[in-house]
């Protein structure tokens, strides 16, 4: 099972929420939410639409926090030969929405971003969004593996677990993620009967009437006609 296959499994997990250490980073100016023009492709009641529109009109992440979420999303699910990256699939918009829809996530995620920013400053004397991709991986490798992480990294581990679950949920519930999974959904099918070798194995066979009237592929979309005595007439 490769890395992306492992992440698909994680979508079935719950979103972990743990209180992380807050170290008080300075807030930047808020960014304008670009998701207010969302078009619904599925059934929503007027009340649900009103709630969603209110949440979409609000902004949770600062500009710096949003940038960090975008970077982390693509570290967790980068583009590959099959699909685009989490960022390209709109995962940061999903996480932004979840911060407002489930306020229990706000402290773990915002606190975790603060922790990661201070970890970056302490390690490289630069903000997380200013260090190189290789330097980011040096930091993430210390919090992405719960079984191997040092005790001092526990706050970062809890935060990264939350981000990983949010990213996987956002990606694998997006159009791109569902295509990546290979889910086809409900599609019309045609049934051409029990395979001949199975029928033969158990000593059965279709009679001529069944073959000509019930198992003709070209007739399976036609509505059958019956006479008054229950006989098929067309």
XYZ file of N, CA and C in Angstrom:
702
model
N 0.854 -1.195 0.000
C 0.000 0.000 0.000
C 0.892 1.248 0.000
N 0.718 2.134 -1.010
C 1.571 3.303 -1.066
C 1.029 4.424 -0.177
N 1.765 5.560 -0.220
C 1.420 6.663 0.682
C 0.000 7.170 0.470
N -0.409 7.357 -0.793
C -1.747 7.862 -1.057
C -2.803 6.859 -0.626
N -2.523 5.556 -0.801
C -3.463 4.539 -0.351
C -3.634 4.604 1.158
N -2.542 4.840 1.875
C -2.643 4.987 3.327
C -3.518 6.166 3.705
N -3.381 7.252 2.986
C -4.182 8.450 3.290
C -5.653 8.206 3.014
N -5.971 7.382 2.010
C -7.372 7.059 1.742
C -8.003 6.367 2.945
N -7.225 5.517 3.602
C -7.726 4.810 4.779
C -8.015 5.790 5.903
N -7.203 6.812 6.003
C -7.355 7.773 7.094
C -8.669 8.528 7.025
N -9.305 8.597 5.869
C -10.546 9.341 5.741
C -11.641 8.749 6.606
N -11.493 7.465 6.951
C -12.500 6.822 7.789
C -12.284 7.109 9.260
N -11.196 7.736 9.593
C -10.910 8.044 10.992
C -11.656 9.273 11.451
N -11.661 9.497 12.761
C -12.286 10.688 13.298
C -11.276 11.805 13.389
N -11.767 13.028 13.447
C -10.886 14.178 13.558
C -10.488 14.348 15.014
N -9.211 14.190 15.244
C -8.726 14.307 16.611
C -8.700 15.768 17.038
N -9.079 16.023 18.261
C -9.047 17.390 18.776
C -8.339 17.397 20.115
N -7.206 18.032 20.189
C -6.475 18.128 21.435
C -6.081 19.570 21.674
N -6.038 19.987 22.914
C -5.669 21.349 23.231
C -4.170 21.508 23.078
N -3.745 22.403 22.203
C -2.332 22.590 21.930
C -1.817 23.806 22.659
N -0.501 23.892 22.748
C 0.131 24.999 23.437
C 0.056 26.246 22.577
N -0.499 27.320 23.108
C -0.576 28.573 22.393
C 0.539 29.490 22.859
N 1.317 30.033 21.900
C 2.451 30.858 22.280
C 2.319 32.290 21.802
N 1.162 32.641 21.260
C 0.863 34.042 21.027
C 1.550 34.694 19.851
N 1.323 34.207 18.645
C 1.842 34.888 17.471
C 0.958 36.081 17.143
N 1.511 37.022 16.435
C 0.780 38.206 16.043
C -0.151 37.882 14.887
N -1.412 38.347 14.978
C -2.358 38.136 13.895
C -2.060 39.077 12.748
N -2.218 38.567 11.534
C -2.110 39.415 10.350
C -3.498 39.824 9.906
N -3.560 40.679 8.914
C -4.863 41.127 8.441
C -5.639 39.966 7.869
N -6.932 40.026 7.973
C -7.761 38.933 7.511
C -7.869 38.945 5.996
N -8.092 37.762 5.449
C -8.227 37.643 3.997
C -9.698 37.548 3.642
N -10.008 37.930 2.418
C -11.378 37.860 1.950
C -11.719 36.436 1.565
N -12.836 35.926 2.057
C -13.231 34.559 1.732
C -13.716 34.503 0.288
N -13.123 33.596 -0.478
C -13.457 33.490 -1.903
C -14.541 32.459 -2.160
N -15.104 31.864 -1.092
C -16.019 30.742 -1.279
C -17.490 31.137 -1.200
N -17.785 32.428 -1.179
C -19.168 32.849 -0.982
C -20.035 32.613 -2.205
N -19.428 32.257 -3.333
C -20.202 32.039 -4.555
C -20.453 30.556 -4.789
N -20.322 29.740 -3.758
C -20.496 28.303 -3.916
C -21.859 27.970 -4.507
N -21.870 27.059 -5.470
C -23.111 26.591 -6.079
C -23.402 25.189 -5.586
N -24.604 24.977 -5.056
C -24.943 23.674 -4.520
C -25.306 22.714 -5.637
N -24.730 21.523 -5.574
C -25.026 20.487 -6.551
C -25.838 19.372 -5.907
N -26.328 19.602 -4.703
C -27.080 18.576 -3.999
C -28.160 19.256 -3.178
N -29.115 18.446 -2.680
C -30.256 18.977 -1.974
C -29.899 19.645 -0.654
N -30.322 20.869 -0.430
C -30.142 21.579 0.826
C -31.440 22.300 1.141
N -31.851 22.259 2.406
C -33.039 22.995 2.801
C -32.703 24.480 2.836
N -33.708 25.346 2.763
C -33.439 26.794 2.841
C -32.695 27.164 4.123
N -33.041 26.495 5.249
C -32.366 26.795 6.518
C -30.881 26.413 6.446
N -30.591 25.248 5.840
C -29.195 24.811 5.719
C -28.416 25.760 4.807
N -29.038 26.190 3.726
C -28.359 27.126 2.821
C -28.058 28.427 3.525
N -28.998 28.889 4.367
C -28.794 30.156 5.088
C -27.618 30.051 6.047
N -27.524 28.921 6.751
C -26.401 28.711 7.676
C -25.079 28.678 6.912
N -25.066 27.928 5.811
C -23.835 27.810 5.018
C -23.408 29.166 4.465
N -24.350 29.936 3.949
C -24.004 31.239 3.374
C -23.443 32.176 4.434
N -24.004 32.102 5.649
C -23.479 32.936 6.731
C -22.032 32.555 7.049
N -21.775 31.236 7.151
C -20.423 30.780 7.450
C -19.456 31.143 6.321
N -19.913 30.993 5.079
C -19.044 31.296 3.940
C -18.735 32.779 3.821
N -19.598 33.613 4.385
C -19.361 35.057 4.308
C -18.362 35.523 5.365
N -18.047 34.657 6.333
C -17.114 35.007 7.403
C -15.720 34.471 7.078
N -14.712 35.040 7.714
C -13.327 34.601 7.517
C -12.708 34.236 8.856
N -12.080 33.072 8.919
C -11.422 32.645 10.163
C -9.912 32.845 10.099
N -9.271 32.297 9.076
C -7.812 32.341 9.015
C -7.301 33.729 8.650
N -6.196 34.118 9.259
C -5.473 35.298 8.798
C -4.755 34.930 7.501
N -4.203 35.930 6.834
C -3.491 35.673 5.584
C -2.327 34.716 5.805
N -1.606 34.898 6.905
C -0.451 34.033 7.190
C -0.915 32.611 7.520
N -1.964 32.503 8.329
C -2.482 31.181 8.668
C -2.951 30.452 7.416
N -3.630 31.166 6.545
C -4.129 30.553 5.305
C -2.961 30.019 4.461
N -1.893 30.795 4.392
C -0.728 30.361 3.617
C -0.138 29.086 4.215
N -0.074 29.038 5.545
C 0.469 27.851 6.204
C -0.426 26.632 5.958
N -1.742 26.835 5.984
C -2.670 25.730 5.712
C -2.483 25.219 4.291
N -2.296 26.121 3.345
C -2.070 25.714 1.958
C -0.790 24.887 1.830
N 0.266 25.336 2.496
C 1.543 24.604 2.427
C 1.398 23.215 3.056
N 0.776 23.169 4.231
C 0.627 21.884 4.925
C -0.252 20.922 4.126
N -1.312 21.434 3.509
C -2.207 20.568 2.723
C -1.442 19.879 1.602
N -0.571 20.645 0.936
C 0.179 20.061 -0.179
C 1.315 19.164 0.289
N 1.792 19.369 1.507
C 2.780 18.426 2.052
C 2.097 17.088 2.337
N 0.871 17.148 2.858
C 0.140 15.922 3.213
C -0.330 15.184 1.960
N -0.908 15.909 0.997
C -1.345 15.277 -0.263
C -0.823 16.111 -1.431
N 0.384 15.801 -1.886
C 0.915 16.497 -3.070
C 0.293 15.936 -4.348
N 0.466 16.646 -5.441
C -0.003 16.121 -6.728
C 0.812 14.881 -7.100
N 0.189 13.954 -7.809
C 0.916 12.790 -8.321
C 0.420 12.488 -9.728
N 0.735 11.328 -10.244
C 0.351 10.986 -11.615
C -1.159 10.792 -11.759
N -1.852 10.583 -10.619
C -3.294 10.303 -10.659
C -4.131 11.562 -10.452
N -3.749 12.374 -9.474
C -4.610 13.488 -9.076
C -3.806 14.756 -8.822
N -4.570 15.846 -8.704
C -3.967 17.119 -8.343
C -3.648 17.116 -6.847
N -3.055 18.192 -6.371
C -2.716 18.283 -4.956
C -3.950 18.673 -4.141
N -3.825 18.564 -2.811
C -4.925 18.947 -1.926
C -5.271 20.420 -2.095
N -4.240 21.227 -2.253
C -4.483 22.657 -2.423
C -5.277 22.926 -3.690
N -4.936 22.256 -4.779
C -5.635 22.446 -6.053
C -7.060 21.892 -5.985
N -7.305 20.956 -5.098
C -8.644 20.381 -4.945
C -9.532 21.231 -4.023
N -9.002 22.327 -3.512
C -9.810 23.212 -2.678
C -9.842 22.864 -1.204
N -8.874 22.062 -0.749
C -8.857 21.652 0.659
C -8.756 22.835 1.629
N -7.909 23.853 1.348
C -7.866 24.994 2.281
C -9.238 25.658 2.459
N -10.041 25.739 1.405
C -11.397 26.290 1.537
C -12.242 25.407 2.453
N -12.082 24.096 2.320
C -12.814 23.158 3.178
C -12.422 23.352 4.643
N -11.119 23.460 4.896
C -10.653 23.618 6.277
C -11.121 24.957 6.846
N -11.087 25.994 6.031
C -11.593 27.308 6.454
C -13.060 27.195 6.873
N -13.853 26.487 6.064
C -15.277 26.305 6.381
C -15.443 25.521 7.676
N -14.653 24.456 7.857
C -14.787 23.625 9.048
C -14.438 24.392 10.322
N -13.527 25.350 10.230
C -13.178 26.143 11.410
C -14.398 26.906 11.935
N -15.260 27.327 11.020
C -16.445 28.097 11.414
C -17.633 27.193 11.714
N -17.687 26.052 11.047
C -18.818 25.134 11.250
C -18.656 24.313 12.524
N -17.435 24.010 12.915
C -17.172 23.226 14.130
C -16.142 23.980 14.969
N -16.638 24.823 15.835
C -15.744 25.728 16.575
C -14.787 24.993 17.499
N -15.055 23.716 17.792
C -14.119 22.949 18.630
C -12.760 22.794 17.940
N -12.731 22.937 16.627
C -11.479 22.786 15.890
C -10.626 24.045 15.922
N -11.220 25.165 16.289
C -10.501 26.439 16.158
C -9.241 26.507 17.014
N -9.361 26.153 18.293
C -8.189 26.236 19.183
C -7.104 25.239 18.778
N -7.454 23.958 18.522
C -6.399 23.008 18.106
C -5.673 23.441 16.831
N -6.408 23.947 15.842
C -5.762 24.306 14.577
C -4.999 25.625 14.704
N -5.640 26.641 15.233
C -4.931 27.930 15.371
C -3.752 27.801 16.337
N -3.961 27.106 17.431
C -2.860 26.884 18.374
C -1.735 26.091 17.747
N -2.091 25.104 16.907
C -1.076 24.299 16.239
C -0.272 25.104 15.231
N -0.960 25.988 14.511
C -0.239 26.846 13.557
C 0.736 27.761 14.301
N 0.324 28.249 15.457
C 1.225 29.081 16.272
C 2.426 28.261 16.731
N 2.148 27.031 17.176
C 3.242 26.153 17.629
C 4.230 25.910 16.502
N 3.708 25.596 15.297
C 4.575 25.307 14.154
C 5.380 26.545 13.757
N 4.763 27.703 13.798
C 5.471 28.942 13.450
C 6.642 29.169 14.412
N 6.400 28.987 15.696
C 7.468 29.174 16.680
C 8.536 28.089 16.572
N 8.122 26.885 16.218
C 9.079 25.798 16.000
C 10.001 26.153 14.839
N 9.434 26.729 13.791
C 10.231 27.134 12.627
C 11.191 28.270 12.992
N 10.697 29.243 13.739
C 11.552 30.369 14.141
C 12.696 29.891 15.025
N 12.395 28.950 15.926
C 13.417 28.453 16.837
C 14.458 27.603 16.116
N 14.036 26.923 15.052
C 14.935 26.015 14.330
C 15.728 26.722 13.233
N 15.025 27.549 12.434
C 15.677 28.166 11.272
C 15.704 29.690 11.324
N 15.168 30.258 12.393
C 15.120 31.712 12.537
C 14.327 32.364 11.404
N 13.375 31.617 10.858
C 12.500 32.138 9.809
C 11.088 31.573 9.995
N 10.102 32.308 9.469
C 8.727 31.827 9.527
C 8.561 30.571 8.686
N 7.537 29.781 9.019
C 7.305 28.526 8.310
C 7.058 28.761 6.826
N 6.378 29.850 6.478
C 6.099 30.092 5.064
C 7.281 30.707 4.331
N 8.398 30.966 5.040
C 9.573 31.554 4.398
C 10.723 30.562 4.249
N 10.672 29.459 4.960
C 11.761 28.482 4.856
C 11.604 27.668 3.576
N 12.626 26.914 3.224
C 12.606 26.140 1.977
C 11.735 24.892 2.141
N 11.299 24.309 1.016
C 10.528 23.066 1.100
C 11.256 21.963 1.871
N 12.563 21.847 1.668
C 13.318 20.815 2.393
C 13.329 21.100 3.891
N 13.441 22.371 4.270
C 13.439 22.719 5.696
C 12.070 22.418 6.317
N 10.999 22.642 5.560
C 9.655 22.318 6.073
C 9.541 20.822 6.363
N 10.083 20.024 5.470
C 10.001 18.566 5.683
C 10.803 18.158 6.920
N 11.912 18.851 7.178
C 12.691 18.567 8.395
C 11.820 18.761 9.629
N 11.007 19.818 9.636
C 10.120 20.076 10.772
C 8.967 19.067 10.819
N 8.338 18.847 9.666
C 7.159 17.977 9.617
C 7.524 16.535 9.965
N 8.718 16.095 9.563
C 9.125 14.718 9.888
C 9.188 14.473 11.395
N 9.315 15.526 12.162
C 9.403 15.378 13.623
C 8.033 15.308 14.293
N 6.951 15.603 13.526
C 5.607 15.577 14.128
C 4.625 14.704 13.348
N 5.060 14.163 12.212
C 4.152 13.389 11.362
C 4.092 11.908 11.731
N 4.999 11.456 12.590
C 5.043 10.038 12.929
C 4.853 9.896 14.435
N 3.624 9.748 14.908
C 3.326 9.717 16.346
C 4.137 8.691 17.130
N 4.378 7.533 16.537
C 5.094 6.474 17.263
C 6.586 6.755 17.409
N 7.104 7.643 16.583
C 8.542 7.912 16.609
C 8.864 9.286 17.193
N 7.841 10.129 17.359
C 8.083 11.505 17.788
C 8.587 11.573 19.228
N 9.455 12.532 19.472
C 9.953 12.754 20.828
C 8.863 13.408 21.676
N 8.982 13.267 22.986
C 7.956 13.800 23.894
C 7.762 15.303 23.717
N 8.841 16.002 23.439
C 8.751 17.460 23.278
C 7.927 17.847 22.045
N 7.758 16.910 21.137
C 7.023 17.187 19.900
C 5.536 16.869 20.023
N 5.091 16.454 21.210
C 3.699 16.025 21.387
C 2.669 17.064 20.932
N 2.829 18.347 21.269
C 1.861 19.335 20.772
C 1.796 19.373 19.243
N 2.976 19.292 18.614
C 3.009 19.301 17.155
C 2.380 18.054 16.558
N 2.579 16.916 17.215
C 1.983 15.666 16.740
C 0.458 15.759 16.762
N -0.078 16.279 17.873
C -1.540 16.421 17.970
C -2.064 17.343 16.880
N -1.372 18.441 16.660
C -1.793 19.381 15.626
C -1.741 18.751 14.247
N -0.645 18.053 13.952
C -0.516 17.472 12.611
C -1.548 16.375 12.390
N -1.917 15.650 13.440
C -2.987 14.655 13.297
C -4.295 15.319 12.863
N -4.593 16.461 13.472
C -5.811 17.185 13.103
C -5.733 17.657 11.656
N -4.597 18.238 11.281
C -4.436 18.735 9.913
C -4.493 17.601 8.891
N -3.907 16.480 9.237
C -3.907 15.334 8.315
C -5.332 14.816 8.110
N -6.101 14.731 9.200
C -7.481 14.263 9.071
C -8.345 15.249 8.298
N -8.164 16.534 8.566
C -8.932 17.542 7.832
C -8.573 17.529 6.345
N -7.287 17.421 6.062
C -6.843 17.422 4.662
C -7.373 16.197 3.915
N -7.282 15.035 4.537
C -7.778 13.810 3.886
C -9.287 13.873 3.693
N -9.993 14.361 4.710
C -11.452 14.464 4.567
C -11.809 15.427 3.461
N -11.134 16.591 3.436
C -11.421 17.583 2.395
C -11.098 17.073 1.002
N -9.963 16.391 0.876
C -9.537 15.931 -0.452
C -10.413 14.793 -0.956
N -10.623 13.775 -0.101
C -11.331 12.590 -0.589
C -12.851 12.748 -0.590
N -13.352 13.929 -0.229
C -14.770 14.245 -0.445
C -14.919 15.281 -1.547
N -13.807 15.681 -2.161
C -13.864 16.592 -3.312
C -14.067 15.781 -4.590
N -14.436 16.473 -5.665
C -14.616 15.802 -6.959
C -13.333 15.083 -7.369
N -12.191 15.761 -7.154
C -10.908 15.172 -7.550
C -10.573 13.957 -6.682
N -10.867 14.054 -5.374
C -10.564 12.947 -4.477
C -11.429 11.731 -4.728
N -12.720 11.969 -5.013
C -13.628 10.851 -5.308
C -13.184 10.140 -6.585
N -12.724 10.920 -7.564
C -12.199 10.319 -8.796
C -10.942 9.527 -8.491
N -10.105 10.049 -7.582
C -8.878 9.360 -7.199
C -9.182 8.015 -6.561
N -10.222 7.968 -5.715
C -10.611 6.714 -5.067
C -11.103 5.693 -6.087
N -11.711 6.202 -7.174
C -12.259 5.294 -8.180
C -13.709 4.965 -7.958
N -14.382 5.769 -7.110
C -15.794 5.513 -6.840
C -16.637 5.884 -8.062
N -17.464 4.974 -8.519
C -18.263 5.214 -9.715
C -19.680 5.623 -9.399
N -20.158 5.334 -8.180
C -21.526 5.699 -7.823
C -22.543 4.758 -8.438
N -23.804 5.123 -8.340
C -24.873 4.305 -8.893
C -24.966 4.514 -10.403
N -24.787 3.466 -11.133
C -24.838 3.558 -12.585
C -25.732 2.450 -13.135
N -26.417 2.701 -14.263
C -27.256 1.652 -14.848
C -26.416 0.460 -15.268
N -26.991 -0.701 -15.090
C -26.246 -1.922 -15.400
C -27.157 -2.869 -16.174
N -26.584 -3.850 -16.769
C -27.361 -4.869 -17.469
C -26.973 -6.227 -16.904
N -28.000 -7.032 -16.700
C -27.770 -8.375 -16.133
C -28.050 -9.410 -17.199
N -27.073 -10.201 -17.536
C -27.260 -11.193 -18.591
C -27.327 -12.601 -18.032
N -27.795 -12.688 -16.784
C -28.033 -13.997 -16.210
C -26.833 -14.587 -15.483
N -27.090 -15.723 -14.854
C -26.010 -16.449 -14.166
C -25.039 -16.983 -15.220
N -23.735 -16.848 -14.989
C -22.764 -17.336 -15.977
C -23.000 -18.809 -16.326
N -22.879 -19.176 -17.623
C -23.133 -20.558 -18.055
C -22.346 -21.593 -17.269
N -21.068 -21.289 -16.936
C -20.253 -22.281 -16.235
C -20.789 -22.555 -14.827
N -21.410 -21.503 -14.209
C -21.987 -21.699 -12.876
C -23.255 -22.536 -12.985
N -24.085 -22.214 -13.990
C -25.306 -22.998 -14.206
C -24.940 -24.472 -14.442
N -23.935 -24.692 -15.255
C -23.527 -26.064 -15.584
C -22.999 -26.794 -14.358
N -22.257 -26.070 -13.510
C -21.685 -26.680 -12.305
C -22.757 -27.263 -11.404
N -23.918 -26.572 -11.308
C -24.984 -27.021 -10.416
C -26.110 -27.752 -11.151
N -25.864 -28.060 -12.444
C -26.807 -28.880 -13.187
C -28.039 -28.152 -13.662
N -27.932 -26.862 -13.874
C -29.077 -26.090 -14.376
C -28.765 -25.526 -15.747
N -29.826 -25.098 -16.412
C -29.668 -24.406 -17.688
C -30.933 -23.597 -17.947
N -30.788 -22.535 -18.660
C -31.957 -21.736 -19.008
C -32.732 -22.413 -20.124
N -34.074 -22.329 -20.050
C -34.868 -22.836 -21.166
C -34.911 -21.779 -22.265
N -35.384 -22.175 -23.407
C -35.373 -21.311 -24.578
C -36.202 -20.041 -24.359
N -37.337 -20.197 -23.654
C -38.215 -19.046 -23.422
C -37.508 -17.994 -22.570
N -36.805 -18.422 -21.523
C -36.076 -17.474 -20.657
C -34.991 -16.767 -21.445
N -34.272 -17.525 -22.263
C -33.188 -16.938 -23.043
C -33.692 -15.896 -24.034
N -34.834 -16.178 -24.677
C -35.319 -15.286 -25.727
C -36.156 -14.131 -25.191
N -36.787 -14.316 -24.005
C -37.679 -13.274 -23.509
C -37.115 -12.488 -22.322
N -36.254 -13.081 -21.512
C -35.805 -12.422 -20.272
C -34.344 -12.003 -20.292
N -33.531 -12.622 -21.112
C -32.097 -12.354 -21.053
C -31.562 -11.746 -22.335
N -32.425 -11.100 -23.109
C -31.960 -10.432 -24.319
C -31.475 -9.035 -23.937
N -30.166 -8.816 -24.033
C -29.580 -7.534 -23.632
C -30.268 -6.365 -24.319
N -30.571 -6.535 -25.610
C -31.151 -5.429 -26.372
C -32.568 -5.076 -25.925
N -33.208 -5.986 -25.166
C -34.585 -5.726 -24.729
C -34.684 -5.311 -23.250
N -33.553 -5.210 -22.550
C -33.625 -5.014 -21.104
C -34.101 -3.633 -20.685
N -34.144 -2.690 -21.595
C -34.663 -1.364 -21.243
C -36.128 -1.208 -21.661
N -36.709 -2.240 -22.243
C -38.113 -2.182 -22.650
C -39.021 -2.583 -21.490
N -40.207 -1.997 -21.440
C -41.188 -2.353 -20.407
C -41.978 -3.556 -20.889
N -41.951 -4.600 -20.085
C -42.571 -5.850 -20.510
C -44.102 -5.724 -20.548
N -44.711 -6.463 -21.460
C -46.170 -6.451 -21.611
C -46.712 -7.833 -21.245
N -47.825 -7.856 -20.507
C -48.433 -9.108 -20.074
C -49.864 -9.166 -20.588
N -50.344 -10.392 -20.820
C -51.761 -10.523 -21.165
C -52.570 -10.728 -19.892
N -53.880 -10.869 -20.035
C -54.761 -10.975 -18.875
C -54.498 -12.214 -18.040
N -53.849 -13.211 -18.641
C -53.565 -14.458 -17.916
C -52.134 -14.523 -17.384
N -51.413 -13.391 -17.456
C -50.058 -13.358 -16.899
C -48.990 -13.853 -17.844
N -49.290 -13.990 -19.116
C -48.294 -14.440 -20.086
C -47.581 -13.232 -20.706
N -46.290 -13.367 -20.917
C -45.528 -12.303 -21.570
C -45.906 -12.277 -23.042
N -46.301 -11.083 -23.497
C -46.707 -10.974 -24.898
C -45.818 -9.992 -25.661
N -44.870 -9.368 -25.006
C -43.977 -8.477 -25.735
C -43.143 -7.625 -24.807
